[in-house]
Amino acid sequence: MNIEDLKIIYTANLKTLRTSKKWNQAELSEKVGITEKFYNDLETGRKWGSFETIVDLANALEVEPYELFLPQGSAIS
């Protein structure tokens, strides 16, 4: 796996988890305390976010931080 593969997995998981909660980007970004623009940059792969942001996203999405980097169909429910 290379960095591009990881980025594809991360961005897909963010979108899948967000939409499974029926949240739009503005709702999730508000829960995490980041701007909607920054969240959009995360979900589209333009940015990664700090470790703190990744932890905050995982907490809001009710998963462990490492689950944001697991291929779809793995341990994420």
XYZ file of C-alpha atoms in Angstrom:
77
model
C 0.000 0.000 0.000
C 1.287 3.446 -0.839
C 0.297 6.930 0.299
C -2.177 7.394 -2.551
C -3.943 4.137 -1.640
C -4.143 5.271 1.985
C -5.531 8.654 0.957
C -8.251 6.988 -1.144
C -9.229 4.745 1.775
C -9.236 7.638 4.277
C -11.365 9.944 2.135
C -13.821 7.170 1.215
C -14.217 6.223 4.883
C -14.838 9.825 5.910
C -17.596 10.166 3.332
C -19.120 6.730 4.012
C -19.205 7.232 7.766
C -20.534 10.782 7.476
C -23.318 9.829 5.090
C -24.231 6.768 7.160
C -25.102 9.227 9.940
C -27.061 11.324 7.433
C -24.867 14.337 8.136
C -23.768 16.856 5.566
C -20.245 18.250 5.619
C -21.319 21.326 7.559
C -22.850 19.223 10.342
C -19.769 17.049 10.789
C -17.366 19.955 10.600
C -19.353 21.748 13.317
C -19.217 18.670 15.580
C -15.439 18.451 15.080
C -14.811 22.187 15.452
C -13.302 22.775 12.013
C -14.509 24.813 9.069
C -16.652 23.238 6.397
C -13.984 24.207 3.820
C -11.284 22.378 5.783
C -13.491 19.312 6.137
C -14.170 19.388 2.400
C -10.405 19.470 1.837
C -10.081 16.379 4.058
C -12.864 14.463 2.348
C -11.533 15.262 -1.115
C -7.944 14.395 -0.218
C -6.441 17.856 -0.546
C -5.455 17.775 3.147
C -4.954 15.112 5.830
C -5.479 16.941 9.101
C -3.421 16.733 12.272
C -3.504 13.735 14.593
C -5.813 15.777 16.807
C -8.197 16.374 13.903
C -8.165 12.671 12.992
C -8.996 11.763 16.603
C -11.760 14.396 16.724
C -13.234 13.080 13.456
C -13.117 9.501 14.715
C -14.820 10.498 17.981
C -17.578 12.362 16.145
C -18.061 9.419 13.783
C -17.973 6.956 16.713
C -15.058 4.868 15.441
C -11.469 4.372 16.524
C -8.977 6.603 14.681
C -7.270 3.645 12.999
C -10.594 2.607 11.466
C -10.498 5.687 9.252
C -7.551 4.020 7.472
C -8.975 0.505 7.066
C -10.104 -0.620 3.614
C -13.893 -0.597 3.168
C -15.471 -3.810 4.337
C -13.010 -4.233 7.207
C -13.914 -3.516 10.853
C -15.958 -0.345 10.228
C -19.655 -0.748 10.904
